[in-house]
Amino acid sequence: MSTDITGTATATTTATATADLADTVVVPRVVTGRGPATLRAEAVSAWFGDHKVLDRVSLTMPARQVTALIGPSGCGKSTFLRILNRMHELIGSASLAGRVLLDEQDIYDRGRRITHARREIGMVFQKPNPFPAMSIYDNVLAGLRLNAIKASKEGKDDLVEECLTKGGLWKEVKDRLRQPGGALSGGQQQRLCIARSLAVRPRVLLMDEPCSALDPTSTRRIEETIAELKSEVTIVIVTHNMQQAARVSDTCAFFLASHGTPGVIVEHGDTEAMFDSPQDERTSDYVNGRFG
Ligand SMILES: Nc1ncnc2c1ncn2[C@@H]1O[C@H](COP(=O)(O)OP(=O)(O)OP(=O)(O)O)[C@@H](O)[C@H]1O
Ligand SMILES: [Mg+2]
C-alpha cells in the first residue's frame, strides 16, 4: 500500500487545484514523523538570462530553528528562497549553480523528483493565496492529491483540524469549515495558507514576507504560529521588518547586492548577536535602519 503523493506543492503554489477534492485526498501517513530537516545551500549562484543575481551563497538553515533572511530590496532573497524548493527553475530565463542539501541529500540530484522537493520544502507567499471559492476545509486538503488511496472521512477531518490548529486558525473557523476561503480576513487567509502547506507534512517551510500585507494583530498571530511550529518544521523567513526578524528568528543572514553586483551574504549567525554586535559595518547600518 503506497501513500506516496505527488504534485502537492505545485498545487499550493500555482493555484491549479480546482476540482472538488473531497474523494481524492490521501493522508500521507508514511511521511509523518520524519521531522524537521537541516537545509544547506552550498555556493548557490543564480542568473536571469545574463544577469547574475546571486553569487556563491552558502548558508546552513538548522533544523528546529527559524532562519531570517534580511537585506535591501533586489538583493536576491526571494530568488534564493525559490532556489531552496526548486521554484527558480520554473522561470524561463533562470539558471543556477551550486547545491541545496536537505539533510545532506541534494534536492537537485538527477533522479530526485521536483515534486518530492516541493513536498518536503513548502512555501508561503507574501500575498495570501487560498483558493477563494473553495471551502476552508478543502483549502487545507488542496495540497494533497489522490495517489491510489482514498482517505477516510475521519482521516481528512483529523488532518484538517490538526493543520488548522497548528496554523493558529482552528478556533476561529471550526464552526464554518464549509465557508469559502476567500471569505476570511487577510490574516486568516495567510494562516489558512500555512495550514495548507502543513497538510503535506513538509520538513521545511519557506515564508517570503508572510506578514507584509497584514495588520499588526495578524502579524503577531503569525509570529506566534511560527514560534509554535518551529519544533516540527524548519522555518526560513524573508522579512523587511527588523523587529520581526529579531522576534521570530534564531539565526539570521544579511544579503546585500551593492552597486549592481550580484547578491551575497555579508554576515550570518545568531540573531541576537547580529542585532546587538554585528561584525560588519554594513550589517550594523542595515539593522539600525541607516540604509535599505
Ligand atoms: N523573473 C525575473 N526575471 C528577471 N529578473 C528577475 C526576476 N525575478 C527577480 N529578478 C531580478 O533578480 C534580482 C533579485 O530579485 P529578488 O526578487 O530575488 O530580490 P529580493 O531581495 O527578494 O527583493 P525584495 O525585497 O524587493 O522582494 C533583482 O535584480 C530582480 O530584478
Ligand atoms: Mg522578495
mmCIF file of C-alpha atoms and ligand atoms in Angstrom:
data_model
loop_
_atom_site.group_PDB
_atom_site.id
_atom_site.type_symbol
_atom_site.label_atom_id
_atom_site.label_comp_id
_atom_site.label_asym_id
_atom_site.label_seq_id
_atom_site.Cartn_x
_atom_site.Cartn_y
_atom_site.Cartn_z
ATOM 1 C CA MET A 1 0.000 0.000 0.000
ATOM 2 C CA SER A 2 1.600 3.180 -1.122
ATOM 3 C CA THR A 3 0.837 6.504 0.409
ATOM 4 C CA ASP A 4 3.211 8.487 -1.702
ATOM 5 C CA ILE A 5 1.794 11.725 -3.025
ATOM 6 C CA THR A 6 2.844 13.857 -5.935
ATOM 7 C CA GLY A 7 2.343 17.333 -7.177
ATOM 8 C CA THR A 8 1.381 18.689 -3.808
ATOM 9 C CA ALA A 9 3.474 21.800 -3.574
ATOM 10 C CA THR A 10 2.599 22.650 -7.124
ATOM 11 C CA ALA A 11 -0.978 22.765 -6.000
ATOM 12 C CA THR A 12 -0.108 25.004 -3.085
ATOM 13 C CA THR A 13 1.820 27.416 -5.209
ATOM 14 C CA THR A 14 0.235 27.587 -8.605
ATOM 15 C CA ALA A 15 -3.440 27.602 -7.820
ATOM 16 C CA THR A 16 -4.179 24.718 -10.139
ATOM 17 C CA ALA A 17 -6.326 22.658 -7.806
ATOM 18 C CA THR A 18 -9.843 23.455 -8.810
ATOM 19 C CA ALA A 19 -11.693 20.182 -8.648
ATOM 20 C CA ASP A 20 -13.740 19.034 -5.726
ATOM 21 C CA LEU A 21 -11.118 17.195 -3.766
ATOM 22 C CA ALA A 22 -13.499 15.511 -1.372
ATOM 23 C CA ASP A 23 -12.854 11.995 -2.623
ATOM 24 C CA THR A 24 -9.386 12.491 -3.938
ATOM 25 C CA VAL A 25 -7.391 13.050 -0.834
ATOM 26 C CA VAL A 26 -4.797 10.853 0.693
ATOM 27 C CA VAL A 27 -3.407 11.421 4.132
ATOM 28 C CA PRO A 28 0.352 10.944 3.870
ATOM 29 C CA ARG A 29 0.820 8.627 6.802
ATOM 30 C CA VAL A 30 4.201 7.312 5.780
ATOM 31 C CA VAL A 31 5.674 10.770 5.788
ATOM 32 C CA THR A 32 4.712 11.564 9.354
ATOM 33 C CA GLY A 33 7.429 11.509 11.940
ATOM 34 C CA ARG A 34 10.263 12.486 9.606
ATOM 35 C CA GLY A 35 10.526 15.762 11.461
ATOM 36 C CA PRO A 36 12.301 18.945 10.569
ATOM 37 C CA ALA A 37 15.435 18.771 8.433
ATOM 38 C CA THR A 38 18.520 20.915 8.122
ATOM 39 C CA LEU A 39 18.681 22.729 4.818
ATOM 40 C CA ARG A 40 22.076 23.733 3.485
ATOM 41 C CA ALA A 41 22.847 25.892 0.482
ATOM 42 C CA GLU A 42 26.336 25.488 -0.931
ATOM 43 C CA ALA A 43 27.818 28.074 -3.273
ATOM 44 C CA VAL A 44 24.485 28.928 -4.837
ATOM 45 C CA SER A 45 24.623 31.347 -7.760
ATOM 46 C CA ALA A 46 21.649 32.462 -9.820
ATOM 47 C CA TRP A 47 21.048 34.173 -13.132
ATOM 48 C CA PHE A 48 18.137 35.581 -15.077
ATOM 49 C CA GLY A 49 19.496 35.369 -18.614
ATOM 50 C CA ASP A 50 22.925 37.045 -18.426
ATOM 51 C CA HIS A 51 22.077 38.918 -15.265
ATOM 52 C CA LYS A 52 23.755 37.290 -12.292
ATOM 53 C CA VAL A 53 21.742 37.997 -9.166
ATOM 54 C CA LEU A 54 23.334 35.728 -6.543
ATOM 55 C CA ASP A 55 26.990 34.873 -6.168
ATOM 56 C CA ARG A 56 28.088 31.707 -4.362
ATOM 57 C CA VAL A 57 25.750 31.999 -1.414
ATOM 58 C CA SER A 58 26.293 29.381 1.272
ATOM 59 C CA LEU A 59 24.047 29.091 4.297
ATOM 60 C CA THR A 60 23.015 26.410 6.753
ATOM 61 C CA MET A 61 19.434 26.629 7.969
ATOM 62 C CA PRO A 62 19.363 24.342 11.010
ATOM 63 C CA ALA A 63 16.508 22.024 11.909
ATOM 64 C CA ARG A 64 14.159 23.237 14.646
ATOM 65 C CA GLN A 65 15.230 26.814 14.142
ATOM 66 C CA VAL A 66 13.856 29.856 12.419
ATOM 67 C CA THR A 67 16.297 31.455 9.992
ATOM 68 C CA ALA A 68 15.537 35.013 8.872
ATOM 69 C CA LEU A 69 16.801 36.368 5.547
ATOM 70 C CA ILE A 70 17.126 40.138 5.599
ATOM 71 C CA GLY A 71 18.511 42.718 3.208
ATOM 72 C CA PRO A 72 17.505 45.579 0.912
ATOM 73 C CA SER A 73 15.084 45.191 -1.975
ATOM 74 C CA GLY A 74 16.532 43.458 -5.025
ATOM 75 C CA CYS A 75 19.426 41.692 -3.272
ATOM 76 C CA GLY A 76 18.113 38.237 -4.171
ATOM 77 C CA LYS A 77 16.284 36.997 -1.062
ATOM 78 C CA SER A 78 13.216 35.745 -2.933
ATOM 79 C CA THR A 79 15.383 34.236 -5.647
ATOM 80 C CA PHE A 80 17.387 32.390 -3.003
ATOM 81 C CA LEU A 81 14.170 31.163 -1.353
ATOM 82 C CA ARG A 82 12.815 29.911 -4.688
ATOM 83 C CA ILE A 83 16.045 28.017 -5.302
ATOM 84 C CA LEU A 84 15.552 26.274 -1.970
ATOM 85 C CA ASN A 85 12.452 24.473 -3.224
ATOM 86 C CA ARG A 86 13.138 24.279 -6.937
ATOM 87 C CA MET A 87 10.790 27.026 -7.990
ATOM 88 C CA HIS A 88 13.519 29.132 -9.592
ATOM 89 C CA GLU A 89 13.795 26.703 -12.494
ATOM 90 C CA LEU A 90 10.166 27.378 -13.432
ATOM 91 C CA ILE A 91 11.184 30.808 -14.736
ATOM 92 C CA GLY A 92 12.150 30.594 -18.405
ATOM 93 C CA SER A 93 15.325 32.667 -18.327
ATOM 94 C CA ALA A 94 16.506 31.391 -14.947
ATOM 95 C CA SER A 95 19.579 29.289 -14.268
ATOM 96 C CA LEU A 96 21.594 28.405 -11.209
ATOM 97 C CA ALA A 97 24.737 26.768 -9.893
ATOM 98 C CA GLY A 98 25.562 25.204 -6.554
ATOM 99 C CA ARG A 99 23.870 22.664 -4.340
ATOM 100 C CA VAL A 100 20.943 22.582 -1.942
ATOM 101 C CA LEU A 101 21.096 19.796 0.612
ATOM 102 C CA LEU A 102 18.135 18.613 2.634
ATOM 103 C CA ASP A 103 19.606 16.521 5.419
ATOM 104 C CA GLU A 104 22.680 16.083 3.212
ATOM 105 C CA GLN A 105 20.735 14.950 0.114
ATOM 106 C CA ASP A 106 20.980 17.269 -2.864
ATOM 107 C CA ILE A 107 17.451 18.229 -3.913
ATOM 108 C CA TYR A 108 18.816 18.909 -7.419
ATOM 109 C CA ASP A 109 20.311 15.434 -7.827
ATOM 110 C CA ARG A 110 19.378 13.753 -11.073
ATOM 111 C CA GLY A 111 16.695 11.256 -10.309
ATOM 112 C CA ARG A 112 15.185 13.297 -7.474
ATOM 113 C CA ARG A 113 11.743 14.358 -8.454
ATOM 114 C CA ILE A 114 10.936 18.046 -8.398
ATOM 115 C CA THR A 115 7.604 17.255 -6.745
ATOM 116 C CA HIS A 116 9.424 15.487 -3.947
ATOM 117 C CA ALA A 117 11.490 18.572 -3.173
ATOM 118 C CA ARG A 118 8.390 20.749 -3.196
ATOM 119 C CA ARG A 119 6.532 18.425 -0.878
ATOM 120 C CA GLU A 120 9.402 18.345 1.580
ATOM 121 C CA ILE A 121 10.015 22.071 1.338
ATOM 122 C CA GLY A 122 6.789 24.079 1.394
ATOM 123 C CA MET A 123 6.317 27.755 0.664
ATOM 124 C CA VAL A 124 4.080 30.548 1.905
ATOM 125 C CA PHE A 125 3.954 33.752 -0.109
ATOM 126 C CA GLN A 126 3.714 37.443 0.612
ATOM 127 C CA LYS A 127 0.144 37.633 -0.629
ATOM 128 C CA PRO A 128 -2.160 35.012 0.862
ATOM 129 C CA ASN A 129 -3.316 32.774 -1.989
ATOM 130 C CA PRO A 130 -6.060 30.439 -0.814
ATOM 131 C CA PHE A 131 -8.454 29.141 -3.448
ATOM 132 C CA PRO A 132 -11.132 31.758 -2.848
ATOM 133 C CA ALA A 133 -14.206 29.793 -3.899
ATOM 134 C CA MET A 134 -13.092 26.548 -2.265
ATOM 135 C CA SER A 135 -14.197 25.847 1.294
ATOM 136 C CA ILE A 136 -11.825 26.345 4.197
ATOM 137 C CA TYR A 137 -11.899 22.573 4.705
ATOM 138 C CA ASP A 138 -10.984 21.778 1.109
ATOM 139 C CA ASN A 139 -8.362 24.516 1.033
ATOM 140 C CA VAL A 140 -6.461 22.738 3.798
ATOM 141 C CA LEU A 141 -6.596 19.490 1.841
ATOM 142 C CA ALA A 142 -5.849 21.076 -1.521
ATOM 143 C CA GLY A 143 -2.162 20.204 -1.422
ATOM 144 C CA LEU A 144 -2.886 16.510 -1.290
ATOM 145 C CA ARG A 145 -3.769 14.609 -4.442
ATOM 146 C CA LEU A 146 -5.035 11.124 -4.706
ATOM 147 C CA ASN A 147 -2.321 8.616 -5.360
ATOM 148 C CA ALA A 148 -4.016 5.286 -5.072
ATOM 149 C CA ILE A 149 -5.611 5.634 -1.652
ATOM 150 C CA LYS A 150 -8.760 7.304 -0.522
ATOM 151 C CA ALA A 151 -8.598 8.703 2.975
ATOM 152 C CA SER A 152 -11.429 8.072 5.336
ATOM 153 C CA LYS A 153 -13.659 10.963 6.237
ATOM 154 C CA GLU A 154 -12.244 10.794 9.770
ATOM 155 C CA GLY A 155 -8.706 10.894 8.398
ATOM 156 C CA LYS A 156 -9.473 14.046 6.471
ATOM 157 C CA ASP A 157 -11.351 15.614 9.380
ATOM 158 C CA ASP A 158 -8.430 14.907 11.699
ATOM 159 C CA LEU A 159 -5.902 16.319 9.268
ATOM 160 C CA VAL A 160 -7.929 19.481 8.725
ATOM 161 C CA GLU A 161 -8.275 20.039 12.466
ATOM 162 C CA GLU A 162 -4.612 19.298 13.117
ATOM 163 C CA CYS A 163 -3.348 21.644 10.417
ATOM 164 C CA LEU A 164 -5.729 24.465 11.253
ATOM 165 C CA THR A 165 -4.738 24.136 14.913
ATOM 166 C CA LYS A 166 -1.066 24.296 14.028
ATOM 167 C CA GLY A 167 -1.767 27.218 11.742
ATOM 168 C CA GLY A 168 -3.398 29.017 14.658
ATOM 169 C CA LEU A 169 -6.783 29.237 12.931
ATOM 170 C CA TRP A 170 -8.856 26.332 14.232
ATOM 171 C CA LYS A 171 -10.726 28.154 16.977
ATOM 172 C CA GLU A 172 -11.760 30.922 14.617
ATOM 173 C CA VAL A 173 -13.071 28.696 11.822
ATOM 174 C CA LYS A 174 -14.120 25.391 13.361
ATOM 175 C CA ASP A 175 -17.813 26.264 13.047
ATOM 176 C CA ARG A 176 -17.595 27.426 9.441
ATOM 177 C CA LEU A 177 -15.322 24.974 7.689
ATOM 178 C CA ARG A 178 -17.637 24.842 4.671
ATOM 179 C CA GLN A 179 -17.466 28.569 4.031
ATOM 180 C CA PRO A 180 -15.189 29.740 1.231
ATOM 181 C CA GLY A 181 -11.552 30.504 1.968
ATOM 182 C CA GLY A 182 -11.990 33.844 0.248
ATOM 183 C CA ALA A 183 -14.410 34.957 2.979
ATOM 184 C CA LEU A 184 -11.665 35.079 5.598
ATOM 185 C CA SER A 185 -9.701 38.184 6.546
ATOM 186 C CA GLY A 186 -6.226 38.641 5.068
ATOM 187 C CA GLY A 187 -4.527 37.458 8.252
ATOM 188 C CA GLN A 188 -6.814 34.443 8.468
ATOM 189 C CA GLN A 189 -6.197 33.645 4.801
ATOM 190 C CA GLN A 190 -2.470 33.670 5.443
ATOM 191 C CA ARG A 191 -2.908 31.261 8.360
ATOM 192 C CA LEU A 192 -5.091 29.099 6.102
ATOM 193 C CA CYS A 193 -2.215 29.020 3.610
ATOM 194 C CA ILE A 194 0.141 27.976 6.385
ATOM 195 C CA ALA A 195 -2.308 25.208 7.370
ATOM 196 C CA ARG A 196 -2.499 24.142 3.716
ATOM 197 C CA SER A 197 1.281 23.914 3.444
ATOM 198 C CA LEU A 198 1.456 21.860 6.633
ATOM 199 C CA ALA A 199 -1.032 19.273 5.356
ATOM 200 C CA VAL A 200 1.615 17.631 3.164
ATOM 201 C CA ARG A 201 3.945 17.335 6.172
ATOM 202 C CA PRO A 202 6.828 19.448 4.891
ATOM 203 C CA ARG A 203 10.149 19.271 6.671
ATOM 204 C CA VAL A 204 10.970 22.869 5.846
ATOM 205 C CA LEU A 205 8.632 25.829 5.437
ATOM 206 C CA LEU A 206 9.810 28.821 3.421
ATOM 207 C CA MET A 207 7.992 32.102 4.016
ATOM 208 C CA ASP A 208 8.516 35.117 1.766
ATOM 209 C CA GLU A 209 7.442 38.235 3.670
ATOM 210 C CA PRO A 210 4.346 36.439 5.001
ATOM 211 C CA CYS A 211 3.186 39.401 7.088
ATOM 212 C CA SER A 212 3.902 42.314 4.792
ATOM 213 C CA ALA A 213 0.248 42.675 3.782
ATOM 214 C CA LEU A 214 -1.109 42.202 7.313
ATOM 215 C CA ASP A 215 -2.070 44.426 10.214
ATOM 216 C CA PRO A 216 -0.070 44.288 13.484
ATOM 217 C CA THR A 217 -2.509 41.935 15.231
ATOM 218 C CA SER A 218 -2.493 39.410 12.382
ATOM 219 C CA THR A 219 1.265 39.783 12.143
ATOM 220 C CA ARG A 220 1.619 38.968 15.819
ATOM 221 C CA ARG A 221 -0.648 35.951 15.391
ATOM 222 C CA ILE A 222 1.512 34.612 12.540
ATOM 223 C CA GLU A 223 4.639 35.190 14.585
ATOM 224 C CA GLU A 224 3.132 33.139 17.410
ATOM 225 C CA THR A 225 2.302 30.422 14.898
ATOM 226 C CA ILE A 226 5.901 30.423 13.664
ATOM 227 C CA ALA A 227 7.183 30.052 17.225
ATOM 228 C CA GLU A 228 4.843 27.115 17.813
ATOM 229 C CA LEU A 229 5.746 25.405 14.544
ATOM 230 C CA LYS A 230 9.496 25.507 14.700
ATOM 231 C CA SER A 231 9.827 22.344 16.780
ATOM 232 C CA GLU A 232 8.306 20.377 13.928
ATOM 233 C CA VAL A 233 9.289 22.192 10.765
ATOM 234 C CA THR A 234 12.415 24.138 9.905
ATOM 235 C CA ILE A 235 11.430 27.682 9.024
ATOM 236 C CA VAL A 236 13.148 30.152 6.701
ATOM 237 C CA ILE A 237 11.505 33.564 6.606
ATOM 238 C CA VAL A 238 12.256 36.625 4.472
ATOM 239 C CA THR A 239 11.332 39.850 6.200
ATOM 240 C CA HIS A 240 11.930 43.573 5.819
ATOM 241 C CA ASN A 241 10.796 44.090 9.372
ATOM 242 C CA MET A 242 13.851 44.128 11.626
ATOM 243 C CA GLN A 243 11.763 43.848 14.782
ATOM 244 C CA GLN A 244 10.105 40.782 13.331
ATOM 245 C CA ALA A 245 13.451 39.208 12.433
ATOM 246 C CA ALA A 246 14.634 39.871 15.984
ATOM 247 C CA ARG A 247 11.425 38.476 17.498
ATOM 248 C CA VAL A 248 10.986 35.285 15.490
ATOM 249 C CA SER A 249 14.386 34.096 14.331
ATOM 250 C CA ASP A 250 17.202 32.154 15.948
ATOM 251 C CA THR A 251 19.669 32.769 13.152
ATOM 252 C CA CYS A 252 19.800 35.492 10.585
ATOM 253 C CA ALA A 253 21.519 36.108 7.246
ATOM 254 C CA PHE A 254 22.086 39.569 5.811
ATOM 255 C CA PHE A 255 22.017 39.702 1.995
ATOM 256 C CA LEU A 256 23.404 42.613 0.035
ATOM 257 C CA ALA A 257 23.874 43.443 -3.647
ATOM 258 C CA SER A 258 25.852 46.649 -3.849
ATOM 259 C CA HIS A 259 26.159 48.772 -6.985
ATOM 260 C CA GLY A 260 24.687 46.246 -9.394
ATOM 261 C CA THR A 261 26.841 43.341 -8.225
ATOM 262 C CA PRO A 262 25.136 40.013 -7.517
ATOM 263 C CA GLY A 263 23.715 39.415 -4.050
ATOM 264 C CA VAL A 264 25.938 37.846 -1.416
ATOM 265 C CA ILE A 265 25.598 37.107 2.271
ATOM 266 C CA VAL A 266 27.560 39.754 4.120
ATOM 267 C CA GLU A 267 27.060 38.247 7.554
ATOM 268 C CA HIS A 268 25.099 35.467 9.188
ATOM 269 C CA GLY A 269 24.810 33.904 12.587
ATOM 270 C CA ASP A 270 22.949 34.088 15.853
ATOM 271 C CA THR A 271 20.185 36.693 15.533
ATOM 272 C CA GLU A 272 20.812 38.356 18.874
ATOM 273 C CA ALA A 273 24.500 38.727 18.118
ATOM 274 C CA MET A 274 23.787 40.075 14.628
ATOM 275 C CA PHE A 275 21.498 42.741 16.028
ATOM 276 C CA ASP A 276 23.457 43.609 19.165
ATOM 277 C CA SER A 277 27.013 43.396 17.906
ATOM 278 C CA PRO A 278 27.222 42.961 14.130
ATOM 279 C CA GLN A 279 30.681 42.234 12.788
ATOM 280 C CA ASP A 280 30.294 44.126 9.534
ATOM 281 C CA GLU A 281 29.606 47.830 9.351
ATOM 282 C CA ARG A 282 27.109 47.299 6.530
ATOM 283 C CA THR A 283 25.095 44.915 8.723
ATOM 284 C CA SER A 284 25.165 47.446 11.501
ATOM 285 C CA ASP A 285 23.907 50.171 9.161
ATOM 286 C CA TYR A 286 21.138 47.960 7.846
ATOM 287 C CA VAL A 287 19.813 46.554 11.121
ATOM 288 C CA ASN A 288 19.860 50.030 12.592
ATOM 289 C CA GLY A 289 17.848 51.428 9.691
ATOM 290 C CA ARG A 290 20.610 53.553 8.198
ATOM 291 C CA PHE A 291 20.003 52.236 4.671
ATOM 292 C CA GLY A 292 17.717 49.990 2.658
HETATM 293 N N1 LIG B 1 11.547 36.715 -13.007
HETATM 294 C C1 LIG B 1 12.614 37.520 -13.061
HETATM 295 N N2 LIG B 1 13.162 37.830 -14.275
HETATM 296 C C2 LIG B 1 14.254 38.622 -14.348
HETATM 297 N N3 LIG B 1 14.867 39.165 -13.274
HETATM 298 C C3 LIG B 1 14.369 38.889 -12.061
HETATM 299 C C4 LIG B 1 13.203 38.059 -11.890
HETATM 300 N N4 LIG B 1 12.952 37.966 -10.575
HETATM 301 C C5 LIG B 1 13.883 38.702 -9.951
HETATM 302 N N5 LIG B 1 14.729 39.252 -10.837
HETATM 303 C C6 LIG B 1 15.878 40.119 -10.509
HETATM 304 O O1 LIG B 1 16.703 39.422 -9.584
HETATM 305 C C7 LIG B 1 17.212 40.306 -8.602
HETATM 306 C C8 LIG B 1 16.824 39.779 -7.227
HETATM 307 O O2 LIG B 1 15.413 39.840 -7.101
HETATM 308 P P1 LIG B 1 14.646 39.237 -5.839
HETATM 309 O O3 LIG B 1 13.196 39.325 -6.128
HETATM 310 O O4 LIG B 1 15.216 37.919 -5.534
HETATM 311 O O5 LIG B 1 15.058 40.283 -4.698
HETATM 312 P P2 LIG B 1 14.507 40.440 -3.226
HETATM 313 O O6 LIG B 1 15.710 40.551 -2.333
HETATM 314 O O7 LIG B 1 13.518 39.386 -2.929
HETATM 315 O O8 LIG B 1 13.786 41.861 -3.286
HETATM 316 P P3 LIG B 1 12.505 42.393 -2.460
HETATM 317 O O9 LIG B 1 13.000 42.648 -1.065
HETATM 318 O O10 LIG B 1 12.122 43.653 -3.168
HETATM 319 O O11 LIG B 1 11.436 41.352 -2.521
HETATM 320 C C9 LIG B 1 16.640 41.688 -8.930
HETATM 321 O O12 LIG B 1 17.620 42.383 -9.648
HETATM 322 C C10 LIG B 1 15.454 41.379 -9.785
HETATM 323 O O13 LIG B 1 15.218 42.420 -10.691
HETATM 324 MG MG MG B 2 11.493 39.383 -2.460
#
